Amino acid sequence: MIEAIKRKKLLIVERKLEHNRGHHHTQISALSMLLPDHDTNVVAGESYDGFLGTAAGKLTAKSIKLARLRSRLQYGNMSQRLGAIFGAVKSAHTLRLPLSAFGAPLAEICRNLQLDPGDLVIVPTADLDTLESAVELTTILADKAPQICLRFLNSELGDRNERMRSKRMSTVLRTLPTNVFLFTETEELAAYFRENFGMPVEGGFYLPCSMPVAMPPGAGIDRGDRFRIGVFGEPRPEKGSQRLADIVAALAELAEAGSTAPIDFVIQGSPADFREGGVYAALQEFLKGERNVFVSPQDNRISPAEFERLFHSVDAVLLPYETAIYSLQGSGVVQDAVAAHKPVIHTRGMSMMAFLSHGNGVAATTDREFAEAILRVATDPSNFREGTARAAACFQSTLAANPLLRVLDPSLHGPQEGS
């Protein structure tokens, strides 16, 4: 009798996973699909509501807080150290703080699941706390430690203090174990980390978000005579939410001077965001539908299926994002737009240009330029059909060539450097 081959185990660690909103839950299914020969377990945040099944463990906010106090004690200036001492005594009644945010509890979870060096731990939204935890986990488990893959999504790495961040990074990279592999989503962020920290990191670790890569969808959706442009996700300053009213006003001025179909801004937000004092309060005059440009508010707390339907219903996607953040950091909405064959009107200088330079993207800087770009796309959306198809094909190829697969099987993508 032939002995059954032991299946490998995959442990996905996502402390921001709590419910089925945002992109955190989509990463779980994407990784499971990418690694179908692995049995998947999940470690979630302490408020996880169980919508994906029972978690193998939960990570508490307190352990992360204590580890950060330790970082202030170790790397901070005198004022920061005194503050950390006070915080440690108040929170834990001791100065014996954990070596990392969750290295020890994660090691215990690995033991309980009987993970070994042939198994895999992936943290899809990693930061410096995660990196330090991966090093401690490896120290605890020694030769029993699994492979650990960390994917960084932004340059702050969870520590806004640039001096402290640099010191922490320098220390942890000196002791980086060989079983820990570092990735970023965008190539731009990988280049930044290599240049600034000498980090052995590889870019291109993308995971599909809410929209599956498919043939042009939504052909059966009746949009009437309107051109619908989507603004998705909760409003945040780095997403340019405050300037949206000025872009809409500039577009209304242009539209009155020409003959164009009505333009409908489909904008996600809470009811309070559109009332007096809210970030979108200045859009109130466009809610009545009395002009050629108007606004259709959409709830920002909808199910994944509802979000997918809403996304399919628009003709283009607007991203007036701040390049201070998004020149390095990627955006799940960009991935969704590319996967769904939508033209993208975006801030000039954004990252992920590998997906926005196929004739599917229109760059802008000023509010007037954004209005002109929207009008250009609205005038003849068919001009972008071939470009959006090329971008979707590029995205699909990038997903298929995920650098994570090279860690598991180096022969998949040819010889490595130095071989």
XYZ file of C-alpha atoms in Angstrom:
419
model
C 0.000 0.000 0.000
C 1.381 3.380 -1.025
C 1.728 5.757 1.912
C -0.266 8.979 1.496
C 1.828 12.066 0.850
C 1.729 14.426 3.818
C 0.101 17.719 2.876
C 1.982 20.888 3.703
C 0.550 23.462 6.084
C 0.030 27.170 5.448
C -0.432 29.583 8.354
C -1.648 33.046 7.322
C -1.094 35.683 9.998
C -3.292 38.767 9.609
C -3.839 40.666 12.845
C -6.043 43.221 11.028
C -8.445 40.459 10.004
C -11.640 41.001 11.990
C -14.600 41.063 9.573
C -15.388 40.792 5.873
C -14.740 44.408 4.904
C -11.675 45.859 3.243
C -9.031 43.717 1.573
C -7.726 41.677 4.516
C -10.146 38.807 4.064
C -9.593 38.674 0.297
C -5.898 37.966 0.872
C -6.767 34.765 2.738
C -8.661 33.244 -0.191
C -6.071 34.525 -2.685
C -3.210 32.834 -0.810
C -5.198 29.613 -0.424
C -5.826 29.567 -4.182
C -2.168 30.339 -4.899
C -1.084 27.385 -2.720
C -3.741 24.691 -3.273
C -1.455 21.922 -2.030
C -1.332 23.474 1.465
C -3.850 23.145 4.292
C -4.682 26.690 5.386
C -4.963 28.009 8.940
C -5.448 31.620 9.986
C -4.233 33.766 12.877
C -6.428 36.859 13.228
C -6.906 39.964 15.359
C -8.448 39.758 18.813
C -11.814 41.094 17.570
C -12.083 38.544 14.755
C -15.749 37.564 14.403
C -15.194 34.069 12.979
C -16.683 34.690 9.524
C -13.937 32.576 7.891
C -14.169 29.802 10.448
C -12.250 29.166 13.646
C -8.881 30.896 13.875
C -5.792 28.966 14.949
C -5.049 31.874 17.271
C -5.615 35.579 17.868
C -3.088 38.355 18.390
C -3.836 40.908 21.085
C -3.320 44.633 20.840
C -1.729 44.631 24.307
C 1.193 42.414 23.271
C 1.899 44.714 20.342
C 1.705 47.776 22.602
C 4.176 46.264 25.085
C 6.633 45.322 22.346
C 6.540 48.872 21.020
C 7.261 50.196 24.492
C 10.307 47.946 24.502
C 11.419 49.464 21.183
C 11.158 52.945 22.733
C 13.213 51.787 25.713
C 15.868 50.332 23.444
C 16.076 52.875 20.635
C 14.365 56.069 21.810
C 15.780 59.336 23.089
C 15.694 60.186 26.795
C 12.146 61.530 26.701
C 10.874 58.515 24.774
C 12.602 56.119 27.165
C 11.108 57.784 30.217
C 7.688 57.650 28.581
C 8.183 53.966 27.795
C 9.163 53.204 31.405
C 6.028 54.941 32.673
C 3.895 53.131 30.077
C 5.382 49.736 30.910
C 4.853 50.115 34.648
C 1.298 51.330 34.104
C 0.341 48.625 31.554
C 2.338 45.590 32.699
C 3.647 46.547 36.173
C 7.113 45.463 35.026
C 10.004 46.489 32.781
C 10.420 42.905 31.545
C 8.756 43.470 28.209
C 8.346 40.930 25.363
C 11.180 40.688 22.839
C 8.720 41.124 19.982
C 5.046 41.827 19.384
C 3.960 38.228 18.871
C 6.979 36.001 18.244
C 6.403 33.849 21.346
C 2.614 33.332 20.930
C 3.090 32.651 17.234
C 5.753 30.045 18.027
C 3.273 28.342 20.355
C 0.641 28.319 17.595
C 3.182 26.750 15.220
C 3.909 24.046 17.809
C 0.200 23.346 18.279
C -0.267 22.984 14.524
C 2.912 20.869 14.314
C 4.483 23.085 11.660
C 7.958 22.101 10.501
C 10.567 23.492 8.043
C 8.549 22.173 5.088
C 5.558 24.316 6.062
C 4.909 27.994 5.460
C 3.917 31.075 7.455
C 2.799 34.105 5.429
C 2.078 37.600 6.749
C 0.426 39.477 3.849
C 0.453 42.882 5.603
C 3.744 42.830 7.482
C 5.505 45.634 9.341
C 8.511 46.014 11.662
C 6.641 44.381 14.547
C 6.101 41.384 12.290
C 9.719 41.235 11.178
C 10.974 41.294 14.762
C 8.409 38.615 15.663
C 9.565 36.397 12.804
C 13.134 36.575 14.104
C 12.047 35.703 17.667
C 9.834 32.854 16.407
C 12.810 31.378 14.532
C 15.035 31.709 17.598
C 12.462 29.853 19.725
C 11.746 27.037 17.261
C 15.326 26.786 15.943
C 15.630 23.967 13.383
C 11.873 23.274 13.674
C 10.962 26.721 12.366
C 8.849 26.882 9.177
C 9.591 29.129 6.220
C 8.291 32.643 6.871
C 7.301 35.060 4.104
C 6.580 38.685 4.944
C 4.923 41.123 2.535
C 5.405 44.844 3.293
C 2.861 47.291 1.883
C 4.130 50.737 2.921
C 7.313 52.595 3.792
C 6.409 53.488 7.398
C 6.421 49.825 8.475
C 4.132 50.589 11.405
C 6.576 53.054 13.021
C 6.157 56.712 12.069
C 9.335 57.757 13.872
C 11.908 57.731 11.071
C 14.936 57.603 13.386
C 13.521 54.759 15.450
C 12.384 52.892 12.344
C 15.863 53.038 10.863
C 17.501 51.761 14.081
C 15.025 48.909 14.466
C 15.440 47.898 10.842
C 19.243 47.981 11.031
C 19.227 45.747 14.123
C 16.819 43.147 12.803
C 18.474 42.867 9.385
C 21.810 42.018 11.054
C 20.228 38.884 12.501
C 17.817 37.986 9.689
C 17.422 34.185 9.636
C 17.705 32.294 6.358
C 14.151 30.960 6.663
C 12.653 34.484 6.566
C 11.910 35.898 3.093
C 10.977 39.529 2.478
C 8.670 40.878 -0.232
C 6.785 44.013 -1.153
C 3.709 44.507 -3.261
C 5.029 47.245 -5.562
C 8.381 47.315 -7.310
C 8.703 50.973 -6.298
C 8.589 50.081 -2.591
C 11.114 47.254 -3.014
C 13.575 49.652 -4.669
C 13.074 52.140 -1.805
C 13.812 49.506 0.860
C 16.893 48.224 -0.944
C 18.263 51.741 -1.374
C 17.525 52.992 2.153
C 18.047 49.887 4.299
C 19.971 47.424 2.150
C 17.019 45.100 2.674
C 17.106 41.784 0.751
C 13.588 42.268 -0.587
C 11.763 41.416 -3.792
C 8.814 43.290 -5.295
C 5.866 42.039 -7.284
C 4.036 40.078 -4.550
C 0.513 41.010 -5.634
C -2.683 39.331 -4.514
C -6.058 39.874 -6.218
C -8.409 41.922 -4.079
C -12.188 42.167 -4.429
C -12.480 41.794 -8.192
C -11.504 38.579 -9.990
C -9.384 38.876 -13.128
C -11.838 38.152 -15.919
C -13.065 39.007 -19.372
C -14.737 42.459 -19.547
C -17.612 42.137 -17.022
C -20.832 43.994 -16.545
C -22.095 43.899 -20.113
C -25.652 43.336 -18.903
C -25.688 46.261 -16.469
C -28.072 49.067 -17.439
C -26.411 52.389 -16.586
C -28.994 54.476 -18.405
C -27.577 57.540 -20.138
C -25.115 58.312 -17.348
C -21.350 57.963 -17.251
C -20.602 56.555 -13.801
C -17.265 57.163 -12.127
C -16.423 55.316 -8.905
C -14.705 56.558 -5.742
C -14.327 53.492 -3.522
C -13.415 52.856 0.106
C -13.684 54.921 3.259
C -12.601 58.574 2.828
C -9.082 59.281 4.042
C -6.761 62.294 3.601
C -4.136 60.275 1.718
C -6.815 59.247 -0.785
C -7.489 62.878 -1.658
C -11.002 62.782 -0.230
C -10.924 66.468 0.779
C -10.259 67.615 -2.776
C -13.071 65.605 -4.332
C -15.598 68.453 -4.050
C -13.279 70.789 -5.960
C -12.779 68.191 -8.699
C -16.547 67.712 -9.020
C -17.095 71.494 -9.125
C -14.429 71.916 -11.813
C -16.034 69.158 -13.848
C -19.495 70.718 -13.494
C -18.100 73.976 -14.867
C -16.566 72.211 -17.861
C -19.680 70.110 -18.491
C -21.933 73.179 -18.650
C -19.784 74.590 -21.437
C -20.048 71.455 -23.590
C -22.425 68.686 -24.540
C -21.760 65.523 -22.599
C -23.855 62.783 -21.073
C -24.716 63.221 -17.386
C -21.789 62.242 -15.151
C -22.598 60.411 -11.925
C -20.028 60.181 -9.121
C -20.597 56.930 -7.224
C -18.907 57.657 -3.876
C -18.618 55.359 -0.883
C -18.900 56.869 2.573
C -20.985 56.910 5.726
C -24.142 59.069 5.894
C -22.258 61.447 8.209
C -19.566 61.981 5.560
C -22.137 63.654 3.286
C -23.817 65.781 5.979
C -22.759 69.160 7.320
C -19.299 68.890 8.840
C -18.482 65.689 6.953
C -15.598 65.260 4.536
C -18.046 65.270 1.603
C -20.332 68.037 2.929
C -19.409 70.338 0.027
C -20.931 67.816 -2.383
C -24.458 68.424 -1.056
C -25.400 70.701 -3.949
C -24.730 67.811 -6.346
C -27.003 65.345 -4.521
C -30.202 66.838 -5.944
C -29.492 65.824 -9.535
C -30.350 69.279 -10.893
C -27.099 69.655 -12.836
C -25.295 67.604 -15.488
C -22.891 66.363 -12.810
C -24.283 64.799 -9.662
C -23.335 62.518 -6.781
C -24.753 59.149 -5.720
C -23.643 58.302 -2.149
C -23.014 54.625 -1.439
C -22.618 52.876 1.905
C -19.022 52.001 2.739
C -20.097 48.998 4.829
C -21.426 46.533 2.284
C -20.870 42.832 1.698
C -18.191 41.601 -0.727
C -20.907 40.561 -3.213
C -22.542 44.006 -3.029
C -19.163 45.686 -3.480
C -18.458 43.598 -6.565
C -21.820 44.548 -8.098
C -21.214 48.214 -7.291
C -17.751 48.109 -8.825
C -19.064 46.505 -12.021
C -21.674 49.258 -12.298
C -19.178 52.080 -12.889
C -17.498 53.045 -16.167
C -14.233 54.345 -14.686
C -12.438 54.740 -11.349
C -11.112 57.985 -9.836
C -7.996 57.984 -7.617
C -6.838 61.495 -6.602
C -4.378 59.888 -4.176
C -1.522 61.708 -2.435
C 1.854 60.726 -3.860
C 3.498 61.294 -0.456
C 2.023 57.873 0.355
C 1.069 56.285 -2.927
C 4.271 56.873 -4.886
C 5.559 53.752 -3.089
C 2.500 52.081 -1.593
C 0.126 50.084 -3.751
C -3.650 50.322 -3.862
C -6.181 47.532 -3.824
C -8.558 49.742 -5.801
C -5.996 49.950 -8.621
C -5.881 46.163 -8.730
C -9.670 45.943 -8.694
C -9.964 48.506 -11.495
C -7.384 46.751 -13.664
C -8.930 43.326 -13.035
C -12.397 44.676 -13.896
C -11.239 46.383 -17.123
C -11.968 49.913 -15.869
C -10.077 53.043 -16.995
C -8.281 54.698 -14.060
C -7.957 58.462 -13.625
C -5.124 58.824 -11.141
C -2.614 61.205 -9.624
C 0.532 61.669 -11.676
C 3.484 59.964 -9.937
C 1.591 57.079 -8.356
C 3.134 53.641 -7.920
C 1.924 50.505 -9.734
C 2.610 52.151 -13.081
C 3.308 48.687 -14.498
C -0.490 48.280 -14.437
C -1.480 51.847 -15.405
C 0.606 52.415 -18.529
C -1.231 50.260 -21.070
C -3.612 52.908 -22.348
C -5.940 52.327 -19.400
C -4.719 55.158 -17.150
C -5.016 58.935 -17.377
C -2.727 60.948 -15.080
C -3.599 64.327 -13.548
C -2.305 66.698 -10.886
C -4.554 69.732 -10.421
C -8.306 69.659 -9.825
C -8.848 71.116 -13.291
C -6.681 68.409 -14.852
C -8.690 65.733 -13.058
C -11.918 67.270 -14.372
C -10.534 67.370 -17.918
C -9.367 63.750 -17.639
C -12.795 62.598 -16.462
C -14.433 64.465 -19.345
C -11.999 62.881 -21.795
C -12.870 59.364 -20.646
C -16.591 60.112 -20.448
C -16.661 61.514 -23.981
C -15.619 58.207 -25.537
C -15.045 55.308 -23.097
C -14.518 52.906 -26.036
C -11.111 54.502 -26.622
C -9.917 52.715 -23.469
C -11.262 49.257 -24.253
C -8.026 47.853 -25.701
C -5.904 49.491 -23.010
C -7.931 48.055 -20.158
C -7.730 44.587 -21.748
C -3.927 44.860 -22.031
C -3.654 46.002 -18.416
C -5.809 43.101 -17.192
C -3.665 40.626 -19.131
C -0.493 42.138 -17.607
C -1.996 41.891 -14.132
C -2.971 38.277 -14.689
C 0.572 37.416 -15.816
C 2.041 39.167 -12.778
C -0.210 37.223 -10.417
C 0.818 33.950 -12.086
C 4.523 34.809 -11.628
C 4.218 35.522 -7.895
C 7.744 35.597 -6.404
C 6.495 33.561 -3.444
C 6.371 30.526 -5.724
C 10.110 30.852 -6.288
C 10.727 30.420 -2.564
C 8.832 27.136 -2.646
C 10.376 25.924 -5.910
C 13.415 27.899 -7.200
C 13.321 26.016 -10.510
C 9.990 27.595 -11.458
C 11.480 30.864 -12.644
C 14.900 29.811 -13.820
C 18.328 30.268 -12.203
C 18.794 32.755 -9.380
C 21.427 35.480 -9.167
C 24.869 34.092 -8.594
C 23.949 30.571 -9.663
